PDB file of C-alpha atoms in Angstrom:
ATOM      1  CA  UNK A   1       0.000   0.000   0.000  1.00  0.00           C
ATOM      2  CA  UNK A   2       1.191   3.465  -0.792  1.00  0.00           C
ATOM      3  CA  UNK A   3       1.215   5.797   2.206  1.00  0.00           C
ATOM      4  CA  UNK A   4      -0.961   8.299   0.329  1.00  0.00           C
ATOM      5  CA  UNK A   5      -3.834   5.768   0.354  1.00  0.00           C
ATOM      6  CA  UNK A   6      -4.219   5.946   4.139  1.00  0.00           C
ATOM      7  CA  UNK A   7      -5.530   9.506   4.315  1.00  0.00           C
ATOM      8  CA  UNK A   8      -7.305  10.129   1.044  1.00  0.00           C
ATOM      9  CA  UNK A   9     -10.825   9.605  -0.190  1.00  0.00           C
ATOM     10  CA  UNK A  10     -11.929   7.170  -2.855  1.00  0.00           C
ATOM     11  CA  UNK A  11     -14.615   6.753  -5.498  1.00  0.00           C
ATOM     12  CA  UNK A  12     -16.380   3.494  -6.313  1.00  0.00           C
ATOM     13  CA  UNK A  13     -17.879   3.028  -9.771  1.00  0.00           C
ATOM     14  CA  UNK A  14     -20.524   0.361 -10.412  1.00  0.00           C
ATOM     15  CA  UNK A  15     -21.749  -0.859 -13.811  1.00  0.00           C
ATOM     16  CA  UNK A  16     -24.983  -2.867 -13.705  1.00  0.00           C
ATOM     17  CA  UNK A  17     -24.641  -4.401 -17.145  1.00  0.00           C
ATOM     18  CA  UNK A  18     -26.388  -7.037 -19.183  1.00  0.00           C
ATOM     19  CA  UNK A  19     -23.635  -9.584 -18.630  1.00  0.00           C
ATOM     20  CA  UNK A  20     -22.975  -8.744 -15.005  1.00  0.00           C
ATOM     21  CA  UNK A  21     -22.276  -6.228 -12.279  1.00  0.00           C
ATOM     22  CA  UNK A  22     -18.754  -4.818 -12.232  1.00  0.00           C
ATOM     23  CA  UNK A  23     -17.186  -2.361  -9.857  1.00  0.00           C
ATOM     24  CA  UNK A  24     -13.903  -0.642  -9.190  1.00  0.00           C
ATOM     25  CA  UNK A  25     -12.497   1.595  -6.451  1.00  0.00           C
ATOM     26  CA  UNK A  26     -10.254   4.499  -7.414  1.00  0.00           C
ATOM     27  CA  UNK A  27      -7.941   6.943  -5.690  1.00  0.00           C
ATOM     28  CA  UNK A  28      -8.451  10.625  -6.423  1.00  0.00           C
ATOM     29  CA  UNK A  29      -5.620  10.476  -8.982  1.00  0.00           C
ATOM     30  CA  UNK A  30      -7.563   7.833 -10.948  1.00  0.00           C
ATOM     31  CA  UNK A  31      -5.435   4.848  -9.893  1.00  0.00           C
ATOM     32  CA  UNK A  32      -7.577   1.720  -9.516  1.00  0.00           C
ATOM     33  CA  UNK A  33      -6.958  -0.016  -6.193  1.00  0.00           C
ATOM     34  CA  UNK A  34      -9.715  -2.651  -6.318  1.00  0.00           C
ATOM     35  CA  UNK A  35     -12.081  -4.267  -8.777  1.00  0.00           C
ATOM     36  CA  UNK A  36     -14.600  -7.074  -8.759  1.00  0.00           C
ATOM     37  CA  UNK A  37     -17.437  -8.396 -10.880  1.00  0.00           C
ATOM     38  CA  UNK A  38     -19.971 -11.154 -11.058  1.00  0.00           C
ATOM     39  CA  UNK A  39     -22.249 -12.507 -13.778  1.00  0.00           C
ATOM     40  CA  UNK A  40     -25.907 -11.666 -14.233  1.00  0.00           C
ATOM     41  CA  UNK A  41     -28.598 -14.316 -14.138  1.00  0.00           C
ATOM     42  CA  UNK A  42     -30.722 -13.762 -17.217  1.00  0.00           C
ATOM     43  CA  UNK A  43     -34.064 -15.547 -16.909  1.00  0.00           C
ATOM     44  CA  UNK A  44     -36.204 -16.789 -19.807  1.00  0.00           C
ATOM     45  CA  UNK A  45     -39.686 -17.301 -18.288  1.00  0.00           C
ATOM     46  CA  UNK A  46     -41.380 -17.568 -21.698  1.00  0.00           C
ATOM     47  CA  UNK A  47     -40.473 -17.245 -25.394  1.00  0.00           C
ATOM     48  CA  UNK A  48     -38.953 -13.835 -26.262  1.00  0.00           C
ATOM     49  CA  UNK A  49     -38.916 -12.875 -22.564  1.00  0.00           C
ATOM     50  CA  UNK A  50     -35.642 -11.982 -20.885  1.00  0.00           C
ATOM     51  CA  UNK A  51     -35.830 -10.781 -17.311  1.00  0.00           C
ATOM     52  CA  UNK A  52     -33.696 -10.499 -14.199  1.00  0.00           C
ATOM     53  CA  UNK A  53     -34.544 -10.719 -10.524  1.00  0.00           C
ATOM     54  CA  UNK A  54     -34.251  -7.166  -9.106  1.00  0.00           C
ATOM     55  CA  UNK A  55     -33.301  -8.549  -5.686  1.00  0.00           C
ATOM     56  CA  UNK A  56     -30.427 -10.494  -7.270  1.00  0.00           C
ATOM     57  CA  UNK A  57     -29.285  -7.332  -9.097  1.00  0.00           C
ATOM     58  CA  UNK A  58     -29.385  -5.315  -5.872  1.00  0.00           C
ATOM     59  CA  UNK A  59     -27.492  -7.961  -3.920  1.00  0.00           C
ATOM     60  CA  UNK A  60     -24.901  -8.201  -6.714  1.00  0.00           C
ATOM     61  CA  UNK A  61     -24.242  -4.470  -6.326  1.00  0.00           C
ATOM     62  CA  UNK A  62     -23.800  -4.919  -2.570  1.00  0.00           C
ATOM     63  CA  UNK A  63     -21.429  -7.873  -3.068  1.00  0.00           C
ATOM     64  CA  UNK A  64     -19.342  -5.917  -5.587  1.00  0.00           C
ATOM     65  CA  UNK A  65     -19.031  -2.925  -3.245  1.00  0.00           C
ATOM     66  CA  UNK A  66     -18.146  -5.209  -0.331  1.00  0.00           C
ATOM     67  CA  UNK A  67     -15.481  -7.002  -2.387  1.00  0.00           C
ATOM     68  CA  UNK A  68     -13.876  -3.683  -3.383  1.00  0.00           C
ATOM     69  CA  UNK A  69     -13.817  -2.533   0.246  1.00  0.00           C
ATOM     70  CA  UNK A  70     -12.313  -5.861   1.346  1.00  0.00           C
ATOM     71  CA  UNK A  71      -9.577  -5.535  -1.288  1.00  0.00           C
ATOM     72  CA  UNK A  72      -8.835  -2.027  -0.023  1.00  0.00           C
ATOM     73  CA  UNK A  73      -8.606  -3.341   3.540  1.00  0.00           C
ATOM     74  CA  UNK A  74      -6.242  -6.112   2.389  1.00  0.00           C
ATOM     75  CA  UNK A  75      -3.993  -3.331   1.074  1.00  0.00           C
ATOM     76  CA  UNK A  76      -3.920  -1.707   4.502  1.00  0.00           C
ATOM     77  CA  UNK A  77      -6.614   0.898   3.944  1.00  0.00           C
ATOM     78  CA  UNK A  78      -8.493   0.813   7.240  1.00  0.00           C
ATOM     79  CA  UNK A  79     -12.100   2.017   7.460  1.00  0.00           C
ATOM     80  CA  UNK A  80     -12.259   2.149   3.667  1.00  0.00           C
ATOM     81  CA  UNK A  81     -16.051   2.560   3.628  1.00  0.00           C
ATOM     82  CA  UNK A  82     -15.793   5.821   5.563  1.00  0.00           C
ATOM     83  CA  UNK A  83     -13.283   7.116   2.994  1.00  0.00           C
ATOM     84  CA  UNK A  84     -15.573   6.679  -0.017  1.00  0.00           C
ATOM     85  CA  UNK A  85     -16.432  10.195  -1.182  1.00  0.00           C
ATOM     86  CA  UNK A  86     -18.716   9.154  -4.036  1.00  0.00           C
ATOM     87  CA  UNK A  87     -20.479   6.186  -5.522  1.00  0.00           C
ATOM     88  CA  UNK A  88     -21.189   6.313  -9.274  1.00  0.00           C
ATOM     89  CA  UNK A  89     -23.687   3.803 -10.651  1.00  0.00           C
ATOM     90  CA  UNK A  90     -24.874   3.185 -14.199  1.00  0.00           C
ATOM     91  CA  UNK A  91     -27.414   0.678 -15.421  1.00  0.00           C
ATOM     92  CA  UNK A  92     -28.630  -1.088 -18.505  1.00  0.00           C
ATOM     93  CA  UNK A  93     -30.446   0.870 -21.156  1.00  0.00           C
ATOM     94  CA  UNK A  94     -34.195   0.691 -21.671  1.00  0.00           C
ATOM     95  CA  UNK A  95     -35.058  -1.894 -19.018  1.00  0.00           C
ATOM     96  CA  UNK A  96     -37.926  -1.488 -16.602  1.00  0.00           C
ATOM     97  CA  UNK A  97     -38.828  -2.586 -13.069  1.00  0.00           C
ATOM     98  CA  UNK A  98     -42.249  -2.014 -11.537  1.00  0.00           C
ATOM     99  CA  UNK A  99     -41.836  -0.434  -8.096  1.00  0.00           C
ATOM    100  CA  UNK A 100     -44.411  -0.287  -5.288  1.00  0.00           C
ATOM    101  CA  UNK A 101     -45.189   2.623  -2.989  1.00  0.00           C
ATOM    102  CA  UNK A 102     -42.602   1.284  -0.533  1.00  0.00           C
ATOM    103  CA  UNK A 103     -39.854   1.528  -3.177  1.00  0.00           C
ATOM    104  CA  UNK A 104     -39.519  -2.247  -3.508  1.00  0.00           C
ATOM    105  CA  UNK A 105     -39.654  -4.085  -6.821  1.00  0.00           C
ATOM    106  CA  UNK A 106     -43.023  -5.639  -7.621  1.00  0.00           C
ATOM    107  CA  UNK A 107     -42.062  -7.010 -11.046  1.00  0.00           C
ATOM    108  CA  UNK A 108     -39.003  -8.640 -12.533  1.00  0.00           C
ATOM    109  CA  UNK A 109     -36.566  -6.402 -14.411  1.00  0.00           C
ATOM    110  CA  UNK A 110     -37.626  -6.606 -18.065  1.00  0.00           C
ATOM    111  CA  UNK A 111     -34.335  -6.496 -19.933  1.00  0.00           C
ATOM    112  CA  UNK A 112     -33.757  -4.442 -23.047  1.00  0.00           C
ATOM    113  CA  UNK A 113     -33.102  -7.858 -24.648  1.00  0.00           C
ATOM    114  CA  UNK A 114     -36.774  -8.801 -24.091  1.00  0.00           C
ATOM    115  CA  UNK A 115     -38.547  -8.759 -27.461  1.00  0.00           C
ATOM    116  CA  UNK A 116     -42.169  -9.377 -26.399  1.00  0.00           C
ATOM    117  CA  UNK A 117     -43.022  -5.751 -27.204  1.00  0.00           C
ATOM    118  CA  UNK A 118     -41.833  -5.942 -30.848  1.00  0.00           C
ATOM    119  CA  UNK A 119     -45.345  -6.259 -32.380  1.00  0.00           C
ATOM    120  CA  UNK A 120     -46.538  -3.220 -30.404  1.00  0.00           C
ATOM    121  CA  UNK A 121     -43.540  -1.157 -31.477  1.00  0.00           C
ATOM    122  CA  UNK A 122     -44.227  -1.951 -35.120  1.00  0.00           C
ATOM    123  CA  UNK A 123     -47.882  -0.948 -34.675  1.00  0.00           C
ATOM    124  CA  UNK A 124     -46.825   2.321 -33.007  1.00  0.00           C
ATOM    125  CA  UNK A 125     -44.394   3.082 -35.829  1.00  0.00           C
ATOM    126  CA  UNK A 126     -47.071   2.376 -38.425  1.00  0.00           C
ATOM    127  CA  UNK A 127     -49.875   4.315 -36.729  1.00  0.00           C
ATOM    128  CA  UNK A 128     -48.065   7.107 -34.882  1.00  0.00           C
ATOM    129  CA  UNK A 129     -44.553   7.495 -36.281  1.00  0.00           C
ATOM    130  CA  UNK A 130     -44.951  11.199 -37.181  1.00  0.00           C
ATOM    131  CA  UNK A 131     -46.523  11.982 -33.796  1.00  0.00           C
ATOM    132  CA  UNK A 132     -43.710  10.159 -31.978  1.00  0.00           C
ATOM    133  CA  UNK A 133     -41.057  11.972 -34.034  1.00  0.00           C
ATOM    134  CA  UNK A 134     -42.739  15.323 -33.387  1.00  0.00           C
ATOM    135  CA  UNK A 135     -42.887  14.829 -29.622  1.00  0.00           C
ATOM    136  CA  UNK A 136     -39.723  12.824 -28.917  1.00  0.00           C
ATOM    137  CA  UNK A 137     -37.465  13.671 -31.844  1.00  0.00           C
ATOM    138  CA  UNK A 138     -36.810   9.976 -32.439  1.00  0.00           C
ATOM    139  CA  UNK A 139     -38.873   6.871 -33.058  1.00  0.00           C
TER     140      UNK A 139
END
């Protein structure tokens, strides 16, 4: 461990991707001191359906953060969690999770890979393409 690591703050970046959750912990100079990742569990409950369990996704994020903090501790950085100045998280594009009033997931995460909506998208393009372009700028 470099002595400068003992007294500085760190940033943890998390990528919740299609293939898995990856994370890394960085010093303020951009040097990576820890990284960890684990695979996603894509579920296929019916034809054309691709979903994920939101609870599994959430717990994957927690495991990745914990692994990064444990790696920092193994390098002699004590109380690493208290030295994290920021947590940056990004997620998959175009997926959706239904959430209840209590903030908890009430549906699986419908992945952007899920193609069950394809017939509806084609119908929307056929019937409302100009309206969609006018309001959203893209269809």
